Coordinates of C-alpha atoms and ligand atoms in Angstrom, one line a residue:
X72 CA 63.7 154.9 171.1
X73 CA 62.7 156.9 168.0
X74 CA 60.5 159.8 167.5
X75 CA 58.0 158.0 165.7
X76 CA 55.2 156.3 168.0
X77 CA 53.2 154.4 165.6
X78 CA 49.5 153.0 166.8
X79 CA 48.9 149.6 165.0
X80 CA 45.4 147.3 165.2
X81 CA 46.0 143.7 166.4
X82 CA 43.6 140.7 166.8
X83 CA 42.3 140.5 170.0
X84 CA 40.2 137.6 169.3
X85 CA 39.1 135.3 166.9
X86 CA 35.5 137.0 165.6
X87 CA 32.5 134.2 165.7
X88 CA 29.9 135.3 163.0
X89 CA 29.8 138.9 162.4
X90 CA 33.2 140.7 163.5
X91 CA 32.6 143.1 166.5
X92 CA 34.7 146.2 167.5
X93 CA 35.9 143.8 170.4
X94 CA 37.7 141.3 168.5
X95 CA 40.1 144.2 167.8
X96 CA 42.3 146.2 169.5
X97 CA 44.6 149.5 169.2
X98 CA 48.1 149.8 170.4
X99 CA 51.1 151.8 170.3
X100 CA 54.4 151.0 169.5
X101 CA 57.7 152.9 168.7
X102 CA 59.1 152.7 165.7
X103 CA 63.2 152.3 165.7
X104 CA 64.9 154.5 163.5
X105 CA 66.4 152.6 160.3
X106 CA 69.1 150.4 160.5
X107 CA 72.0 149.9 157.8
X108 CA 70.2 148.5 154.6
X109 CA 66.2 149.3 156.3
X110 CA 64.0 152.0 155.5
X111 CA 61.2 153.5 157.6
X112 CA 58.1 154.2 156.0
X113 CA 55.0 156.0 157.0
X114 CA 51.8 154.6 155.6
X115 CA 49.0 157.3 153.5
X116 CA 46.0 154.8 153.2
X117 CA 45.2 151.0 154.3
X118 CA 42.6 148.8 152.3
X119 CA 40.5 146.3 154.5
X120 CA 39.4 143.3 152.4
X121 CA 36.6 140.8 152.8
X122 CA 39.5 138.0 152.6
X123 CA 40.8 139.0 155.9
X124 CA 37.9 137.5 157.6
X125 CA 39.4 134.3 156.4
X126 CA 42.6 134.7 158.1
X127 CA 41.0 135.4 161.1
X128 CA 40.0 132.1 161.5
X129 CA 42.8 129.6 163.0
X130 CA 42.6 126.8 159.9
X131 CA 45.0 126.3 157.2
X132 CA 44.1 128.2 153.5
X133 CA 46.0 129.7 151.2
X134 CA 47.2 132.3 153.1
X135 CA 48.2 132.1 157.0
X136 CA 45.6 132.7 159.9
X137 CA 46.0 136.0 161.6
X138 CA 47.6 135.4 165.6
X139 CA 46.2 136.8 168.6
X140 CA 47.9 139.6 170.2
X141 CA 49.5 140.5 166.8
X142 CA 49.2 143.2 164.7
X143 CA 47.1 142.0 161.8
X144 CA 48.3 142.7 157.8
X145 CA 47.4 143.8 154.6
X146 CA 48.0 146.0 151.4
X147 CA 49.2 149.4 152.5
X148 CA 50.6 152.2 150.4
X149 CA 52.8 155.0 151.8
X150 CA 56.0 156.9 151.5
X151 CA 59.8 156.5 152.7
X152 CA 60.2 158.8 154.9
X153 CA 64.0 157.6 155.5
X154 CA 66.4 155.3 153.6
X155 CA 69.7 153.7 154.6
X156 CA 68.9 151.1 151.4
X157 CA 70.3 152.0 148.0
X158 CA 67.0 150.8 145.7
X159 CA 64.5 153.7 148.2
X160 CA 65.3 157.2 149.0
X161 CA 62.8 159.5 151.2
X162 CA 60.2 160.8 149.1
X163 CA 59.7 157.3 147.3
X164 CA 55.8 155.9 146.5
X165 CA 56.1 152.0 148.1
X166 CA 53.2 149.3 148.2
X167 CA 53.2 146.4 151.3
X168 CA 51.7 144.2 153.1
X169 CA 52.4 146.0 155.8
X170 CA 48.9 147.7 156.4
X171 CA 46.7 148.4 160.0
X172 CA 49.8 150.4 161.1
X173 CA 50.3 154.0 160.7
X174 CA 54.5 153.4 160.7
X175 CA 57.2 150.3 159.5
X176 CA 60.9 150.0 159.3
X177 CA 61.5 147.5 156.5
X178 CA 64.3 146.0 155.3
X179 CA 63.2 147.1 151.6
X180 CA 62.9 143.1 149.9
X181 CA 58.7 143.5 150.8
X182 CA 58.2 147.2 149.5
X183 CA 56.7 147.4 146.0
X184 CA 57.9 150.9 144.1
X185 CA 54.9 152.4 142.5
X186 CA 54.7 154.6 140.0
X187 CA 51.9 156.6 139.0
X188 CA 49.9 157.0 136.4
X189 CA 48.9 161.0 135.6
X190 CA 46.0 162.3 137.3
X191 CA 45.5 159.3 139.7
X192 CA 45.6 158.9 144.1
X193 CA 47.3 156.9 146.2
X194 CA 44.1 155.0 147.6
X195 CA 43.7 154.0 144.0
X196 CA 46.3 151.4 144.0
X197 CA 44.6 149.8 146.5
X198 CA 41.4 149.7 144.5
X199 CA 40.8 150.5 141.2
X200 CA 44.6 150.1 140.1
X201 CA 45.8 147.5 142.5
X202 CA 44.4 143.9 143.8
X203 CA 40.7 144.6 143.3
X204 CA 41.1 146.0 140.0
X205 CA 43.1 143.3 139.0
X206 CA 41.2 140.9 140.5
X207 CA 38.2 142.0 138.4
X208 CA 40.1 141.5 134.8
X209 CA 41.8 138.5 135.8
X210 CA 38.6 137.2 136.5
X211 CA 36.5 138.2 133.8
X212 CA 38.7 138.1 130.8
X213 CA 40.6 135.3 131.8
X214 CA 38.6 133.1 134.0
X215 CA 35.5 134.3 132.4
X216 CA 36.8 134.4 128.8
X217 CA 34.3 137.3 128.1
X218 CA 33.8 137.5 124.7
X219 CA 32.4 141.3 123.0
X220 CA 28.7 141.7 123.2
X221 CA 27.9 138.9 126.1
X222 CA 25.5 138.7 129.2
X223 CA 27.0 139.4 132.1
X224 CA 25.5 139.3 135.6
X225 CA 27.8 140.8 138.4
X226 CA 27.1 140.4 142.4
X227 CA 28.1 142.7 144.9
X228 CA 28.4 144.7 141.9
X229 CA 29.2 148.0 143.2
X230 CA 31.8 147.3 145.3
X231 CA 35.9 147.4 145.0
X232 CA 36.0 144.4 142.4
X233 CA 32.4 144.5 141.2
X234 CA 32.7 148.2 140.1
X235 CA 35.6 147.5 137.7
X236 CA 34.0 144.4 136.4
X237 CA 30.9 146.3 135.4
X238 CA 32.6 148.6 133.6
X239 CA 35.2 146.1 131.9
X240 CA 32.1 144.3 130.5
X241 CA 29.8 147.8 129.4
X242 CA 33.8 148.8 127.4
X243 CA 33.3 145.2 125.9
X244 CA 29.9 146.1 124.6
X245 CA 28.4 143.7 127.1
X246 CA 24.9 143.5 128.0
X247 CA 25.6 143.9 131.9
X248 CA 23.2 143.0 135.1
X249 CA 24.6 143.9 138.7
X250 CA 23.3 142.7 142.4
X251 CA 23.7 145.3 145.3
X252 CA 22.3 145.3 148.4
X253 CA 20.7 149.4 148.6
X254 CA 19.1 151.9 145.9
X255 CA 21.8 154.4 145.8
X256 CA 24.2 151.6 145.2
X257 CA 21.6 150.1 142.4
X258 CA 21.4 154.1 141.0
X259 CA 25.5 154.3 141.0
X260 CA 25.1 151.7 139.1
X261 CA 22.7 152.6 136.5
X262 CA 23.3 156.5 136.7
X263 CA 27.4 156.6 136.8
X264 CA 28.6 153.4 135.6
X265 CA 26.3 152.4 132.6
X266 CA 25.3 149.3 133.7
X267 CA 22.2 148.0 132.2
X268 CA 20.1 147.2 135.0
X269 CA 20.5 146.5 138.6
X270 CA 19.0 144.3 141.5
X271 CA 18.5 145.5 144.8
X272 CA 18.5 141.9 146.6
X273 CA 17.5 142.8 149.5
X274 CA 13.5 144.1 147.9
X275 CA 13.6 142.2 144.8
X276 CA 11.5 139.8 146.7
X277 CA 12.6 136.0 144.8
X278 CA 16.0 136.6 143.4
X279 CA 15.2 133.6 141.2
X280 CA 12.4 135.4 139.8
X281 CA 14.5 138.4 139.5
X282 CA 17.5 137.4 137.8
X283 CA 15.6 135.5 135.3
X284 CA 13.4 138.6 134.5
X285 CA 16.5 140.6 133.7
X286 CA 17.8 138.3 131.7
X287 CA 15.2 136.9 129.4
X288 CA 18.0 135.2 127.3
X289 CA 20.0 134.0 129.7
X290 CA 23.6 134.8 131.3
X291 CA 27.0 133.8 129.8
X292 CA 29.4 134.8 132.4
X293 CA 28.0 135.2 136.0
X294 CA 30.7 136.9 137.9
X295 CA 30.5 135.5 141.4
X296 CA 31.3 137.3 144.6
X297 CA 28.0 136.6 147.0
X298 CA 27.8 132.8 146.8
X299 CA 24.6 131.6 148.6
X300 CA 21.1 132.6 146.9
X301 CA 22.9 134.5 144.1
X302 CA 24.8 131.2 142.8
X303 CA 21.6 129.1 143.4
X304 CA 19.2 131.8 141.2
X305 CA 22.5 132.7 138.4
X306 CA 22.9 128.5 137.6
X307 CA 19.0 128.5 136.8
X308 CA 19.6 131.1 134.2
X309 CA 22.9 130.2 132.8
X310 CA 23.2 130.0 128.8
X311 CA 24.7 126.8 127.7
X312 CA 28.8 127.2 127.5
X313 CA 28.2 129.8 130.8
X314 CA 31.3 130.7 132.7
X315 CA 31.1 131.1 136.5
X316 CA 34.1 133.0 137.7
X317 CA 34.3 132.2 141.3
X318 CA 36.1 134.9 142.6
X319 CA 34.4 134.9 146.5
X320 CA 31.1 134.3 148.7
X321 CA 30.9 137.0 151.1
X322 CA 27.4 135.9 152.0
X323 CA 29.1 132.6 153.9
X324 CA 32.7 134.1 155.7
X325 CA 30.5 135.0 158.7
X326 CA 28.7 131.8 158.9
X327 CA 29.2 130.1 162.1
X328 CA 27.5 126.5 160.4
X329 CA 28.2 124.8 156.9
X330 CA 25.8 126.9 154.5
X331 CA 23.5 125.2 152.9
X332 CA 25.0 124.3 149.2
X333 CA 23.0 125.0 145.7
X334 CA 20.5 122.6 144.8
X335 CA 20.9 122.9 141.2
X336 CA 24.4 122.1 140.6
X337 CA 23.6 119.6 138.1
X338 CA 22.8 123.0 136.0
X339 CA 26.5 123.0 134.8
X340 CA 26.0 119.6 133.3
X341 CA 23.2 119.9 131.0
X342 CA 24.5 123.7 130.2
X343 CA 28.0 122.7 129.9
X344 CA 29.2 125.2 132.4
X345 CA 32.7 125.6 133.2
X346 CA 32.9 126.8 137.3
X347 CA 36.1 128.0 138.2
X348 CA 37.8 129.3 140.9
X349 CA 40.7 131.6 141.5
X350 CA 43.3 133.5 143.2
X351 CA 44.1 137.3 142.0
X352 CA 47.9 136.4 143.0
X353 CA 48.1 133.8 140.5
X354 CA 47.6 136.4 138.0
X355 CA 49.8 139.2 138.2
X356 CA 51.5 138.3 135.5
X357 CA 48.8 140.1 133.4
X358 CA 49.8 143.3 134.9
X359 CA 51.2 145.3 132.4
X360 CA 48.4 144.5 129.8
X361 CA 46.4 145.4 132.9
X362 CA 47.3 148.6 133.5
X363 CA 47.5 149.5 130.2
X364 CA 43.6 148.8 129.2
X365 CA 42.8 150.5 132.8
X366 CA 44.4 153.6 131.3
X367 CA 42.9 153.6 127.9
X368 CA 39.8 153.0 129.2
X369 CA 40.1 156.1 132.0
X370 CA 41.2 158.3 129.0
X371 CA 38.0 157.0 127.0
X372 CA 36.0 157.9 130.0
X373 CA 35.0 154.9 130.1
X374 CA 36.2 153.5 133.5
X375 CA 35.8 155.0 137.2
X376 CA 35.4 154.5 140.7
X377 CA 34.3 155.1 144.1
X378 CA 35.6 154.6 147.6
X379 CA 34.7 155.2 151.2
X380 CA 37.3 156.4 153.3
X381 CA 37.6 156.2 156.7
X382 CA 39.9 158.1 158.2
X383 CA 41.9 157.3 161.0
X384 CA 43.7 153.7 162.0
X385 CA 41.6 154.0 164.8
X386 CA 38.6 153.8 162.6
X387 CA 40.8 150.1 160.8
X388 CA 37.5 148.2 162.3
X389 CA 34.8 149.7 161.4
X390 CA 36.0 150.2 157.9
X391 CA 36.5 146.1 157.9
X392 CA 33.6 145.7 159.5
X393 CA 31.4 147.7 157.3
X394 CA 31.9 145.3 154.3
X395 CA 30.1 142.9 155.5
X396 CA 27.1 145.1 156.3
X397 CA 27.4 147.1 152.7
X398 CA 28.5 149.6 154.2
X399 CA 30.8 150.8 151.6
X400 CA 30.3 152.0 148.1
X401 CA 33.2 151.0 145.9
X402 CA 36.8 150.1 147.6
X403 CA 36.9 150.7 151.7
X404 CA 40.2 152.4 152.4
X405 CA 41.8 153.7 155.4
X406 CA 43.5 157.3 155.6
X407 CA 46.3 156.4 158.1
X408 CA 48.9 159.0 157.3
X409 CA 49.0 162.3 154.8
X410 CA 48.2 162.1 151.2
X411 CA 51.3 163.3 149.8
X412 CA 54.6 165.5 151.2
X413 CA 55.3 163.4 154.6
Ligands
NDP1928 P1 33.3 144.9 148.3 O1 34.0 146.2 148.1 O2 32.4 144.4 147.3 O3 32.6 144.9 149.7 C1 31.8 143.8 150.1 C2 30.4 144.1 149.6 O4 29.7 142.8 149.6 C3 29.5 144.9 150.6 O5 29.7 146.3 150.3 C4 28.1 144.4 150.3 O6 27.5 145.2 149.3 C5 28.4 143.0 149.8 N1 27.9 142.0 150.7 C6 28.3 141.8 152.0 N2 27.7 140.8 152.6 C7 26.8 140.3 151.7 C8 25.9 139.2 151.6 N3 25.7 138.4 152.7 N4 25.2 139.0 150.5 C9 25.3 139.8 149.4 N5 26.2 140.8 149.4 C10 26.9 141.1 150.5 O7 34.4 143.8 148.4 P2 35.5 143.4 147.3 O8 35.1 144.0 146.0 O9 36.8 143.6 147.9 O10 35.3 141.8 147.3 C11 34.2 141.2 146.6 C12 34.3 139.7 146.6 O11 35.5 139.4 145.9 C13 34.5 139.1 148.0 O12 33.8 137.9 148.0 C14 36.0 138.9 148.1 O13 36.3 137.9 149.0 C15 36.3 138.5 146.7 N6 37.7 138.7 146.3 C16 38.4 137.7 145.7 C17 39.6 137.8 145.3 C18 40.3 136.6 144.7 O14 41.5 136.6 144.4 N7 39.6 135.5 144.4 C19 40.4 139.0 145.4 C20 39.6 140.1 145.9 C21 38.3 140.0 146.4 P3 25.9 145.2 149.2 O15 25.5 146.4 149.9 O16 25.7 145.3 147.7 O17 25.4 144.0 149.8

């Protein structure tokens, strides 16, 4: 037995449509002291992505289901508080998948070092600096191929991926339209970020009618994270040579029957669209050019970021929960541990 008792949230069942407090549960677990060659870390913050509803379903994709009874993962970040490995000593900044646990013994090959960049938090390489972040310039530059001075038309747009893709396309002198679902999100949008104009979808009245008027002459690259009515009303106001990033479709991971697909695919053919999906993790290779932009940008003022932190791994749930009812205003995080000095 160690002295560290370490509460963890596992899967108590499989959620059907909208995930509820009951499909999780809390436990507590002791946490051995390290082994030779393992390290015990203690985690500061948790991120809880929409992707994780995915893996809560039992059906093969590109990343394993979730198991009953199990404690369920994710990106954590959070400091050694022991080392009997040679590459970590106590004190050390580490990245895992190891999240919804407050405590981990590892045996150090799946802990990330990360360094930090001046003036920055941990949460922020969950976010801003980390898979969201990344998954917004992978997805606009390279997916996209966003080219200087374009229309852009963002969904869930002031969220942990659709915040940073605003503001990649305004520092690209880009003419730049995002969807959220209430006005304080539409005025962070507007007020803080620069963006052009905003959508509140859920008064708009016709999204059609809406998207259309703000974009009189038309969209080049529709970054895509709704799906549903936003894909259907974007592929009516595509330019021709549009670029649809598909990066996710929140508005379906809850559905409990097949949505119902666009009726205007055929859009893409006579606007020469290219569609494309993808997956951040096949992108990390852009990393260092990445982080480098990210900071040139924050020095130029010209990038920032929200989150909503919930604090406590008790409070794991509601934090994932809450992102499917817009709950949050930039990246949902976890506190799950102390900020800094363990
Ligand atoms: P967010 O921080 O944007 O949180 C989700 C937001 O989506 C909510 O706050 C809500 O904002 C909006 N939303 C929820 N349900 C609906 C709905 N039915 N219709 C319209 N909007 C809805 O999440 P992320 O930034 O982490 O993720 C955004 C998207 O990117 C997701 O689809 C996610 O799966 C995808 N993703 C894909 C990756 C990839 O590698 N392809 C990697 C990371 C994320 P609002 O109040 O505005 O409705």
């Amino acid at each position: 037995m160690s002295n560290h008792t370490s509460r963890e949230i596992r899967l108590k069942n499989r959620p059907v449509g909208m995930p509820q407090a009951s499909d999780f549960e809390l436990a507590e677990v002791n946490v051995p002291n390290p082994g030779p060659g393992e390290v015990l870390v203690r985690n500061s913050y948790m991120t809880v992505d929409p992707y994780m509803r995915g893996r809560m379903v039992d059906r093969k994709s590109y990343v394993p289901p979730f198991q009953i009874g199990e404690a369920l993962t994710g990106g954590a970040i959070g400091q050694v508080v022991a080392s009997n490995n040679d590459k970590f000593k106590a004190g050390d900044i580490v990245q895992s998948m190891n999240g919804w646990r407050e405590w981990f013994v590892s045996k150090g090959a799946d802990l990330q070092p990360q360094q930090m960049i001046p003036n920055t938090k941990l949460g922020d390489y969950l976010g801003a600096l980390g898979m969201p972040g990344m998954t917004a310039y992978a997805g606009l530059l390279k997916i996209g191929e966003l080219k200087d001075g374009e229309r852009v038309f963002v969904s869930a747009a002031s969220g942990a991926v659709g915040q940073i893709v605003c503001q990649i396309a305004k520092a690209k002198g880009c003419y730049v339209v995002g969807s959220v679902g209430s006005d304080e999100k539409a005025k962070y949008l507007t007020q803080d970020l620069g963006v052009d104009r905003a959508i509140n979808y859920k008064t708009a009245g016709d999204l059609n009618t809406a998207i259309a008027a703000a974009f009189p002459e038309g969209i080049d690259v529709y970054f895509e994270n709704v799906g549903g009515a936003h894909l259907q009303a974007a592929l009516n106001v595509m330019r021709p040579f549009g670029r649809i990033p598909l990066c996710g479709m929140i508005d379906m991971y809850n559905a409990t029957e097949p949505p119902p697909g666009p009726n205007n695919l055929a859009m893409a053919i006579g606007m020469q669209l290219t569609i494309r999906g993808f997956i951040v993790s096949s992108h990390y290779d852009l990393m260092p050019q990445f982080i480098a932009d990210m900071s040139r940008w924050m020095k130029e003022g010209k990038m920032k970021w929200r989150e909503t932190i919930y604090d406590g791994i008790d409070r794991a749930p509601d934090a994932f929960i809450g992102l499917f009812k817009g709950e949050n205003m930039g990246k949902a995080l976890v506190r799950v541990g102390p900020d800094k000095a363990v």
